[in-house]
Tab-separated table of C-alpha atoms in Angstrom:
chain	number	residue	atom	x	y	z
E	1473	UNK	CA	17.170	-1.831	24.629
E	1474	UNK	CA	17.265	-4.744	21.202
E	1475	UNK	CA	14.445	-7.057	24.142
E	1476	UNK	CA	11.674	-6.841	25.984
E	1477	UNK	CA	12.270	-7.644	29.385
E	1478	UNK	CA	10.649	-10.869	30.283
E	1479	UNK	CA	7.965	-10.488	32.840
E	1480	UNK	CA	4.942	-12.770	34.358
E	1481	UNK	CA	3.194	-11.288	31.427
E	1482	UNK	CA	5.325	-11.827	28.310
E	1483	UNK	CA	7.034	-15.185	28.605
E	1484	UNK	CA	5.975	-18.065	26.550
E	1485	UNK	CA	6.091	-20.810	29.664
E	1486	UNK	CA	5.003	-23.644	26.909
E	1487	UNK	CA	7.961	-24.616	24.557
E	1488	UNK	CA	10.269	-21.725	25.935
E	1489	UNK	CA	12.668	-22.856	22.796
E	1490	UNK	CA	10.412	-21.061	20.322
E	1491	UNK	CA	9.959	-18.536	22.023
E	1492	UNK	CA	12.135	-14.554	21.013
E	1493	UNK	CA	11.431	-11.376	23.070
E	1494	UNK	CA	13.974	-9.508	20.781
E	1495	UNK	CA	12.479	-6.253	19.071
E	1496	UNK	CA	13.458	-6.622	15.360
E	1497	UNK	CA	11.547	-10.397	15.310
E	1498	UNK	CA	8.853	-9.199	16.817
E	1499	UNK	CA	8.787	-6.386	14.718
E	1500	UNK	CA	8.936	-7.825	11.461
E	1501	UNK	CA	6.348	-10.879	12.321
E	1502	UNK	CA	3.922	-7.737	13.317
E	1503	UNK	CA	5.029	-5.962	10.212
E	1504	UNK	CA	4.285	-8.511	7.649
E	1505	UNK	CA	0.433	-8.410	8.237
E	1506	UNK	CA	-2.035	-5.668	8.961
E	1507	UNK	CA	-4.634	-7.090	10.481
E	1508	UNK	CA	-4.136	-8.571	14.516
E	1509	UNK	CA	-6.357	-9.983	16.905
E	1510	UNK	CA	-6.907	-7.859	19.747
E	1511	UNK	CA	-8.309	-8.207	23.131
E	1512	UNK	CA	-10.108	-6.204	25.901
E	1513	UNK	CA	-11.298	-7.476	28.528
E	1514	UNK	CA	-15.319	-5.765	29.939
E	1515	UNK	CA	-17.128	-6.503	33.041
E	1516	UNK	CA	-14.817	-9.190	33.026
E	1517	UNK	CA	-15.933	-11.264	29.535
E	1518	UNK	CA	-12.944	-11.499	27.234
E	1519	UNK	CA	-13.478	-9.707	23.680
E	1520	UNK	CA	-11.175	-10.301	20.947
E	1521	UNK	CA	-11.873	-8.448	17.467
E	1522	UNK	CA	-9.908	-9.175	14.392
E	1523	UNK	CA	-9.187	-5.658	12.892
E	1524	UNK	CA	-6.507	-3.839	11.141
E	1525	UNK	CA	-3.608	-2.446	12.717
E	1526	UNK	CA	0.126	-0.462	11.485
E	1527	UNK	CA	3.034	-0.337	13.540
E	1528	UNK	CA	5.192	2.348	14.047
E	1529	UNK	CA	8.485	2.299	16.675
E	1530	UNK	CA	7.504	1.015	19.114
E	1531	UNK	CA	3.804	2.099	18.850
E	1532	UNK	CA	0.991	0.047	17.402
E	1533	UNK	CA	-2.751	1.793	15.918
E	1534	UNK	CA	-5.617	0.748	15.237
E	1535	UNK	CA	-8.638	2.462	14.331
E	1536	UNK	CA	-12.588	2.523	13.839
E	1537	UNK	CA	-15.670	4.460	13.594
E	1538	UNK	CA	-16.262	6.481	17.530
E	1539	UNK	CA	-19.421	4.666	17.819
E	1540	UNK	CA	-17.865	1.646	17.752
E	1541	UNK	CA	-17.869	-1.117	21.388
E	1542	UNK	CA	-13.910	-1.283	21.410
E	1543	UNK	CA	-12.541	1.042	20.417
E	1544	UNK	CA	-15.184	2.973	22.691
E	1545	UNK	CA	-13.724	0.215	25.718
E	1546	UNK	CA	-10.363	0.474	24.546
E	1547	UNK	CA	-10.550	3.787	25.164
E	1548	UNK	CA	-10.693	4.015	28.699
E	1549	UNK	CA	-6.696	3.074	29.028
E	1550	UNK	CA	-7.937	-1.220	29.428
E	1551	UNK	CA	-5.353	-3.424	29.048
E	1552	UNK	CA	-4.872	-5.109	25.415
E	1553	UNK	CA	-3.319	-7.716	24.602
E	1554	UNK	CA	-2.872	-7.530	20.764
E	1555	UNK	CA	-2.046	-11.035	18.962
E	1556	UNK	CA	-0.713	-11.687	14.936
E	1557	UNK	CA	-0.698	-14.520	13.414
E	1558	UNK	CA	0.824	-16.406	10.555
E	1559	UNK	CA	-0.104	-20.054	9.595
E	1560	UNK	CA	2.837	-20.729	7.447
E	1561	UNK	CA	2.557	-25.113	7.213
E	1562	UNK	CA	0.246	-29.068	8.273
E	1563	UNK	CA	3.208	-31.000	10.194
E	1564	UNK	CA	1.878	-34.200	9.565
E	1565	UNK	CA	3.667	-36.451	11.902
E	1566	UNK	CA	3.517	-39.809	12.003
E	1567	UNK	CA	1.720	-39.664	14.793
E	1568	UNK	CA	-1.570	-37.863	16.250
E	1569	UNK	CA	0.167	-37.076	18.593
E	1570	UNK	CA	3.301	-34.752	17.139
E	1571	UNK	CA	0.967	-33.641	14.772
E	1572	UNK	CA	1.395	-29.060	15.009
E	1573	UNK	CA	1.339	-25.981	12.747
E	1574	UNK	CA	4.089	-24.143	11.934
E	1575	UNK	CA	3.388	-20.484	12.405
E	1576	UNK	CA	4.828	-17.400	13.956
E	1577	UNK	CA	3.204	-15.274	16.028
E	1578	UNK	CA	3.356	-12.404	18.645
E	1579	UNK	CA	1.595	-11.047	21.240
E	1580	UNK	CA	1.725	-7.889	22.226
E	1581	UNK	CA	0.182	-5.974	25.719
E	1582	UNK	CA	-0.065	-2.884	26.252
E	1583	UNK	CA	-3.211	0.214	26.562
E	1584	UNK	CA	-4.926	1.815	24.685
E	1585	UNK	CA	-5.143	5.389	24.022
E	1586	UNK	CA	-6.673	8.022	21.671
E	1587	UNK	CA	-4.729	9.408	19.239
E	1588	UNK	CA	-4.903	13.249	19.373
E	1589	UNK	CA	-6.493	15.385	16.315
E	1590	UNK	CA	-2.971	16.281	15.545
E	1591	UNK	CA	-1.808	12.773	15.587
E	1592	UNK	CA	-4.598	10.920	13.907
E	1593	UNK	CA	-3.901	11.991	9.821
E	1594	UNK	CA	-0.818	10.367	10.619
E	1595	UNK	CA	-1.661	7.594	12.130
E	1596	UNK	CA	-3.496	6.877	9.534
E	1597	UNK	CA	-1.566	7.164	7.009
E	1598	UNK	CA	0.267	4.451	8.966
E	1599	UNK	CA	-2.556	1.950	8.636
E	1600	UNK	CA	-3.425	2.717	5.564
E	1601	UNK	CA	0.027	1.988	4.240
E	1602	UNK	CA	0.482	-1.443	6.055
E	1603	UNK	CA	-2.559	-2.632	4.342
E	1604	UNK	CA	-1.217	-1.542	1.114
E	1605	UNK	CA	2.109	0.070	1.010
E	1606	UNK	CA	2.036	3.805	-0.922
E	1607	UNK	CA	-2.034	3.978	-0.869
E	1608	UNK	CA	-2.082	7.001	0.652
E	1609	UNK	CA	-0.027	8.722	-1.749
E	1610	UNK	CA	-2.502	7.966	-4.253
E	1611	UNK	CA	-5.600	8.015	-2.268
E	1612	UNK	CA	-8.326	10.742	-1.566
E	1613	UNK	CA	-7.286	11.796	1.539
E	1614	UNK	CA	-9.628	11.796	4.964
E	1615	UNK	CA	-12.015	15.571	5.218
E	1616	UNK	CA	-11.963	16.891	8.345
E	1617	UNK	CA	-15.241	15.542	9.280
E	1618	UNK	CA	-13.991	11.835	8.539
E	1619	UNK	CA	-11.440	11.979	10.774
E	1620	UNK	CA	-13.724	13.538	13.122
E	1621	UNK	CA	-16.051	9.926	13.076
E	1622	UNK	CA	-13.115	7.863	13.248
E	1623	UNK	CA	-11.291	7.097	16.737
E	1624	UNK	CA	-7.529	5.961	16.458
E	1625	UNK	CA	-5.868	3.957	19.207
E	1626	UNK	CA	-2.850	4.009	19.476
E	1627	UNK	CA	-0.718	0.893	21.967
E	1628	UNK	CA	2.528	1.369	23.165
E	1629	UNK	CA	4.387	-1.557	23.460
E	1630	UNK	CA	5.076	-2.514	26.714
E	1631	UNK	CA	5.495	-6.216	26.813
E	1632	UNK	CA	6.258	-8.850	23.933
E	1633	UNK	CA	6.939	-11.866	22.957
E	1634	UNK	CA	7.270	-13.775	19.378
E	1635	UNK	CA	6.704	-17.012	19.195
E	1636	UNK	CA	7.569	-19.496	15.873
E	1637	UNK	CA	7.490	-22.706	15.013
E	1638	UNK	CA	9.491	-23.942	11.728
E	1639	UNK	CA	11.124	-27.266	10.104
E	1640	UNK	CA	9.260	-31.479	9.870
E	1641	UNK	CA	7.413	-33.189	12.575
E	1642	UNK	CA	9.661	-34.228	15.842
E	1643	UNK	CA	8.634	-38.225	16.276
E	1644	UNK	CA	9.520	-40.493	18.614
E	1645	UNK	CA	12.158	-42.268	17.913
E	1646	UNK	CA	10.373	-45.682	17.402
E	1647	UNK	CA	7.810	-43.736	15.452
E	1648	UNK	CA	10.390	-44.080	12.027
E	1649	UNK	CA	10.144	-47.109	11.467
E	1650	UNK	CA	6.601	-47.271	10.560
E	1651	UNK	CA	4.732	-46.797	7.730
E	1652	UNK	CA	3.676	-43.388	8.013
E	1653	UNK	CA	3.721	-40.979	5.675
E	1654	UNK	CA	5.494	-37.953	6.879
E	1655	UNK	CA	5.823	-34.392	6.332
E	1656	UNK	CA	4.914	-30.575	5.887
E	1657	UNK	CA	2.273	-28.380	4.070
E	1658	UNK	CA	3.131	-25.597	3.260
E	1659	UNK	CA	0.410	-22.356	3.857
E	1660	UNK	CA	0.871	-18.994	2.732
E	1661	UNK	CA	-1.513	-15.966	1.692
E	1662	UNK	CA	-1.477	-15.262	-1.894
E	1663	UNK	CA	-2.588	-12.009	-3.610
E	1664	UNK	CA	-4.791	-12.473	-7.450
E	1665	UNK	CA	-4.794	-10.005	-9.835
E	1666	UNK	CA	-6.585	-6.710	-8.400
E	1667	UNK	CA	-10.211	-6.347	-9.656
E	1668	UNK	CA	-11.479	-2.938	-10.674
E	1669	UNK	CA	-14.478	-1.462	-8.794
E	1670	UNK	CA	-17.074	-1.901	-11.679
E	1671	UNK	CA	-17.980	1.817	-11.657
E	1672	UNK	CA	-14.741	3.069	-12.223
E	1673	UNK	CA	-13.902	5.320	-14.981
E	1674	UNK	CA	-12.456	4.199	-18.136
E	1675	UNK	CA	-9.060	4.370	-18.769
E	1676	UNK	CA	-7.254	4.175	-15.555
E	1677	UNK	CA	-4.682	2.061	-14.563
E	1678	UNK	CA	-3.723	0.339	-12.073
E	1679	UNK	CA	-1.733	2.154	-9.511
E	1680	UNK	CA	1.755	0.961	-8.491
E	1681	UNK	CA	0.537	0.207	-4.740
E	1682	UNK	CA	-1.625	-1.941	-6.471
E	1683	UNK	CA	-0.411	-3.666	-9.345
E	1684	UNK	CA	3.106	-4.850	-7.361
E	1685	UNK	CA	0.997	-5.807	-4.775
E	1686	UNK	CA	2.410	-8.784	-2.580
E	1687	UNK	CA	1.086	-9.749	0.779
E	1688	UNK	CA	3.834	-9.986	3.927
E	1689	UNK	CA	6.328	-8.223	2.054
E	1690	UNK	CA	6.377	-5.986	5.067
E	1691	UNK	CA	7.245	-1.871	5.108
S	799	UNK	CA	-32.490	-23.083	17.161
S	800	UNK	CA	-31.062	-21.899	13.774
S	801	UNK	CA	-29.474	-18.799	15.383
S	802	UNK	CA	-27.251	-17.873	18.359
S	803	UNK	CA	-29.962	-15.275	20.375
S	804	UNK	CA	-28.371	-11.800	20.280
S	805	UNK	CA	-27.726	-10.607	23.561
S	806	UNK	CA	-25.635	-7.746	24.628
S	807	UNK	CA	-22.527	-9.992	24.476
S	808	UNK	CA	-22.507	-10.779	20.469
S	809	UNK	CA	-24.212	-8.330	19.227
S	810	UNK	CA	-22.438	-6.982	16.509
S	811	UNK	CA	-23.151	-3.124	17.261
S	812	UNK	CA	-20.578	-1.464	14.456
S	813	UNK	CA	-22.247	-2.102	11.212
S	814	UNK	CA	-24.447	-4.566	11.882
S	815	UNK	CA	-25.441	-5.227	8.121
S	816	UNK	CA	-22.595	-7.333	7.862
S	817	UNK	CA	-23.901	-9.101	10.801
S	818	UNK	CA	-25.420	-12.815	10.877
S	819	UNK	CA	-26.277	-14.744	14.010
S	820	UNK	CA	-26.799	-17.917	11.799
S	821	UNK	CA	-25.799	-21.013	12.936
S	822	UNK	CA	-25.311	-22.446	9.257
S	823	UNK	CA	-23.478	-19.562	8.619
S	824	UNK	CA	-21.264	-19.763	11.967
S	825	UNK	CA	-20.811	-22.876	11.291
S	826	UNK	CA	-18.746	-22.613	7.657
S	827	UNK	CA	-17.066	-20.145	8.833
S	828	UNK	CA	-15.408	-22.214	11.792
S	829	UNK	CA	-15.389	-25.317	9.098
S	830	UNK	CA	-13.523	-23.254	6.795
S	831	UNK	CA	-10.519	-22.684	9.367
S	832	UNK	CA	-7.696	-24.450	12.431
S	833	UNK	CA	-6.301	-21.748	13.849
S	834	UNK	CA	-8.472	-19.618	16.444
S	835	UNK	CA	-7.305	-17.191	18.650
S	836	UNK	CA	-8.930	-17.470	22.846
S	837	UNK	CA	-8.831	-14.942	24.949
S	838	UNK	CA	-9.034	-15.642	28.303
S	839	UNK	CA	-8.007	-12.743	31.418
S	840	UNK	CA	-5.952	-13.398	34.035
S	841	UNK	CA	-6.273	-10.685	36.874
S	842	UNK	CA	-7.993	-8.329	34.682
S	843	UNK	CA	-5.396	-9.478	31.634
S	844	UNK	CA	-6.391	-10.491	28.564
S	845	UNK	CA	-4.434	-12.655	26.522
S	846	UNK	CA	-5.151	-13.814	23.443
S	847	UNK	CA	-3.934	-17.318	22.384
S	848	UNK	CA	-2.905	-18.902	18.913
S	849	UNK	CA	-4.384	-22.873	18.764
S	850	UNK	CA	-5.712	-24.888	16.963
S	851	UNK	CA	-9.297	-26.396	17.713
S	852	UNK	CA	-12.209	-28.500	16.200
S	853	UNK	CA	-15.604	-28.332	15.947
S	854	UNK	CA	-18.166	-30.792	16.446
S	855	UNK	CA	-21.956	-29.776	16.958
S	856	UNK	CA	-22.044	-26.949	18.978
S	857	UNK	CA	-18.306	-27.767	21.024
S	858	UNK	CA	-15.112	-26.384	20.116
S	859	UNK	CA	-11.987	-28.643	21.046
S	860	UNK	CA	-8.915	-27.274	21.709
S	861	UNK	CA	-5.887	-29.281	22.956
S	862	UNK	CA	-2.430	-28.837	24.921
S	863	UNK	CA	-0.012	-29.485	26.925
S	864	UNK	CA	-1.256	-29.642	30.692
S	865	UNK	CA	1.157	-27.474	31.804
S	866	UNK	CA	0.008	-24.642	29.842
S	867	UNK	CA	-0.387	-21.664	30.801
S	868	UNK	CA	-3.961	-21.246	28.823
S	869	UNK	CA	-5.136	-24.638	29.396
S	870	UNK	CA	-3.823	-24.174	33.317
S	871	UNK	CA	-5.949	-20.815	34.380
S	872	UNK	CA	-9.220	-21.650	30.952
S	873	UNK	CA	-10.219	-25.734	32.324
S	874	UNK	CA	-10.918	-23.272	36.172
S	875	UNK	CA	-14.418	-22.462	33.485
S	876	UNK	CA	-12.666	-18.803	32.502
S	877	UNK	CA	-15.585	-17.324	30.133
S	878	UNK	CA	-13.376	-17.633	26.753
S	879	UNK	CA	-14.449	-15.781	23.405
S	880	UNK	CA	-12.651	-17.691	20.970
S	881	UNK	CA	-12.348	-15.892	17.009
S	882	UNK	CA	-11.589	-17.176	13.847
S	883	UNK	CA	-11.340	-15.039	11.350
S	884	UNK	CA	-11.078	-15.491	7.863
S	885	UNK	CA	-8.707	-12.649	5.254
S	886	UNK	CA	-10.419	-12.522	1.556
S	887	UNK	CA	-8.983	-9.009	0.195
S	888	UNK	CA	-7.966	-5.482	0.479
S	889	UNK	CA	-10.808	-3.325	-0.796
S	890	UNK	CA	-8.855	0.177	-2.005
S	891	UNK	CA	-11.171	2.720	-2.318
S	892	UNK	CA	-11.165	6.560	-3.562
S	893	UNK	CA	-10.909	7.889	-0.203
S	894	UNK	CA	-8.218	6.634	2.251
S	895	UNK	CA	-11.895	6.845	4.343
S	896	UNK	CA	-13.656	4.240	2.856
S	897	UNK	CA	-10.682	1.907	2.778
S	898	UNK	CA	-11.399	-1.906	3.964
S	899	UNK	CA	-11.104	-4.894	4.348
S	900	UNK	CA	-12.652	-8.221	2.668
S	901	UNK	CA	-13.116	-11.424	5.541
S	902	UNK	CA	-15.143	-13.736	6.755
S	903	UNK	CA	-15.228	-13.743	11.213
S	904	UNK	CA	-17.061	-15.802	14.250
S	905	UNK	CA	-16.780	-14.792	17.478
S	906	UNK	CA	-17.348	-17.399	20.100
S	907	UNK	CA	-18.565	-17.105	23.792
S	908	UNK	CA	-18.665	-20.015	26.239
S	909	UNK	CA	-16.817	-21.707	29.479
S	910	UNK	CA	-14.226	-24.219	28.208
S	911	UNK	CA	-14.541	-26.985	30.568
S	912	UNK	CA	-11.596	-29.750	30.778
S	913	UNK	CA	-12.622	-32.735	28.459
S	914	UNK	CA	-12.399	-36.455	30.939
S	915	UNK	CA	-10.280	-39.227	29.292
S	916	UNK	CA	-12.870	-40.862	27.920
S	917	UNK	CA	-14.055	-38.581	25.648
S	918	UNK	CA	-10.256	-37.144	24.927
S	919	UNK	CA	-9.669	-39.605	21.856
S	920	UNK	CA	-13.057	-38.585	19.794
S	921	UNK	CA	-11.754	-34.518	21.073
S	922	UNK	CA	-8.382	-35.330	19.414
S	923	UNK	CA	-10.114	-36.802	15.996
S	924	UNK	CA	-12.294	-33.943	16.031
S	925	UNK	CA	-8.815	-31.429	16.068
S	926	UNK	CA	-6.797	-33.411	14.175
S	927	UNK	CA	-8.860	-33.631	11.477
S	928	UNK	CA	-10.446	-30.685	11.399
S	929	UNK	CA	-6.716	-29.438	10.139
S	930	UNK	CA	-6.387	-32.163	7.619
S	931	UNK	CA	-9.268	-34.214	6.905
S	932	UNK	CA	-8.760	-37.739	7.660
S	933	UNK	CA	-5.740	-37.206	9.468
S	934	UNK	CA	-6.737	-39.687	12.200
S	935	UNK	CA	-7.300	-42.888	10.367
S	936	UNK	CA	-3.911	-42.717	8.650
S	937	UNK	CA	-1.387	-41.724	11.773
S	938	UNK	CA	-0.383	-43.894	14.823
S	939	UNK	CA	-3.325	-43.173	17.671
S	940	UNK	CA	-2.141	-41.730	20.732
S	941	UNK	CA	-0.775	-43.725	23.319
S	942	UNK	CA	-2.596	-44.241	26.785
S	943	UNK	CA	1.248	-42.343	28.556
S	944	UNK	CA	-0.151	-38.868	25.418
S	945	UNK	CA	-3.435	-38.822	25.916
S	946	UNK	CA	-2.210	-38.182	30.213
S	947	UNK	CA	-0.253	-35.519	29.036
S	948	UNK	CA	-2.961	-33.998	27.004
S	949	UNK	CA	-4.964	-31.417	27.993
S	950	UNK	CA	-8.340	-31.131	26.030
S	951	UNK	CA	-10.824	-28.429	26.580
S	952	UNK	CA	-14.631	-27.901	25.554
S	953	UNK	CA	-15.876	-24.775	24.813
S	954	UNK	CA	-20.023	-25.020	24.241
S	955	UNK	CA	-21.186	-22.297	22.421
S	956	UNK	CA	-22.837	-20.497	24.458
S	957	UNK	CA	-23.371	-17.315	22.091
S	958	UNK	CA	-22.075	-16.164	18.409
S	959	UNK	CA	-22.135	-13.635	15.493
S	960	UNK	CA	-20.294	-14.113	12.341
S	961	UNK	CA	-19.291	-10.596	10.371
S	962	UNK	CA	-18.925	-10.669	6.551
S	963	UNK	CA	-17.896	-8.496	4.159
S	964	UNK	CA	-17.690	-8.879	0.672
S	965	UNK	CA	-17.824	-6.714	-2.683
S	966	UNK	CA	-16.010	-3.689	-3.907
S	967	UNK	CA	-15.261	-0.131	-1.889
S	968	UNK	CA	-18.216	2.130	-1.534
S	969	UNK	CA	-17.492	5.544	-2.051
S	970	UNK	CA	-18.764	9.491	-2.097
S	971	UNK	CA	-20.858	9.691	-4.506
S	972	UNK	CA	-18.701	12.768	-5.444
S	973	UNK	CA	-15.541	10.724	-5.388
S	974	UNK	CA	-16.238	8.407	-8.479
S	975	UNK	CA	-15.801	11.334	-10.589
S	976	UNK	CA	-11.690	11.460	-9.408
S	977	UNK	CA	-8.782	10.266	-10.886
S	978	UNK	CA	-8.443	7.562	-8.648
S	979	UNK	CA	-8.248	3.849	-9.007
S	980	UNK	CA	-10.184	1.694	-7.106
S	981	UNK	CA	-11.094	-2.291	-6.422
S	982	UNK	CA	-10.490	-5.019	-4.550
S	983	UNK	CA	-6.688	-7.574	-4.015
S	984	UNK	CA	-8.313	-10.994	-3.392
S	985	UNK	CA	-6.132	-12.724	-1.125
S	986	UNK	CA	-6.478	-16.025	0.207
S	987	UNK	CA	-4.835	-19.119	1.638
S	988	UNK	CA	-3.595	-21.647	-0.262
S	989	UNK	CA	-1.147	-24.960	0.504
S	990	UNK	CA	1.745	-25.917	-1.347
S	991	UNK	CA	2.879	-29.228	-2.621
S	992	UNK	CA	3.412	-31.409	0.357
S	993	UNK	CA	7.576	-32.083	1.420
S	994	UNK	CA	8.258	-35.372	3.177
S	995	UNK	CA	10.095	-35.753	6.155
S	996	UNK	CA	13.577	-35.128	5.467
S	997	UNK	CA	13.897	-39.332	7.303
S	998	UNK	CA	10.979	-40.596	5.940
S	999	UNK	CA	11.118	-44.556	4.630
S	1000	UNK	CA	11.599	-45.207	1.231
S	1001	UNK	CA	8.924	-45.790	-0.971
S	1002	UNK	CA	5.965	-44.629	1.147
S	1003	UNK	CA	3.522	-42.511	-1.351
S	1004	UNK	CA	1.784	-39.086	-0.140
S	1005	UNK	CA	-0.877	-40.236	1.304
S	1006	UNK	CA	-4.946	-38.928	0.502
S	1007	UNK	CA	-5.470	-36.659	3.429
S	1008	UNK	CA	-2.264	-34.750	1.686
S	1009	UNK	CA	-2.405	-35.345	-1.492
S	1010	UNK	CA	-5.883	-34.114	-1.937
S	1011	UNK	CA	-5.325	-31.074	0.826
S	1012	UNK	CA	-6.425	-27.953	0.203
S	1013	UNK	CA	-6.839	-25.054	2.407
S	1014	UNK	CA	-10.439	-24.101	3.611
S	1015	UNK	CA	-12.485	-26.986	2.246
S	1016	UNK	CA	-13.714	-28.231	5.377
S	1017	UNK	CA	-14.768	-30.541	6.971
């Protein structure tokens, strides 16, 4: 299936023309970031926590310390909503009413389930390489003890939707005659030059993963 | 009070040394962005939606179309968790286990309440000027009809916490001898040159708000 089924849960109600349920569109937005905001509920109270993630097919992996509150709650199979947003620009309209923001976002719905010991290392590889492609192959792999101290959760994408806004302002017809400037201020995330750790062994060159790093290059 | 009271709800459980309950720290992180991820619960299902916001004292304003699902649910006085995250860099450690991310984030807890007609225009001014400082004074103010079609919610900050990670990797002692590069890849959001709307009246100069725009300059 190349699109996610539209249900009450994932249907974009507001400005549906900005919505997409296309799997490739959802994947592309997910693959261009590595920090999501994951929401879950404890006794009626919502919590929204920023966390790193990695996508592998229709699975999203997140991880953390075994004693973290988020993971302790979520691994009970709670429903989660995982949202990723790229901020692409400010839409400067002639009217305050039509001022807006350009963005690409995805909402993923599913349940978080613990990843067994046999798959933990693989899931961590997915997360590590989503943050910085190729780093898993360069860095020291996790010890048994480190793996034990890490909880990894997999969220199977049950349902998802993307929402995208691009382009300039859509002002009211009569406002185009006003003497008010309108346009876009583009925004983007950029990576600076890698900074070596102060305790780095002398003579170690910057590895390809860091040297060629570009934010949002995807996997 | 200069700090938020620590309760079960806002207490940072994991890596508490990265936590802050200081009001000024929370404000500073909130003021350096204008898109948050707001979480709310409908029949046990969490939703996390990216949306623009503005802060005024201990109040956070968000807005949207009157018929939006998010606002329709939230204006019933639902508990919300509103999270703002700045991504500052990738921490490239010698071990995959200590690889991390530098960030500044804030979680705000409160209840969303509708803003009455008499305060709507003020709240929209706060949001508009948080997105692009000074724009409210330049743009065409909202008509009565536009105000009616806009729902504005205020979230009084009942409780909040900040979490910040800075600096390089914290590797295991024995790993400092490995022939593995470590350091930081800095990340930041930058604004490009403003792009004029294709229907812009001829001869209109770029206004100060857009010309001098810098992301995360704060209010």
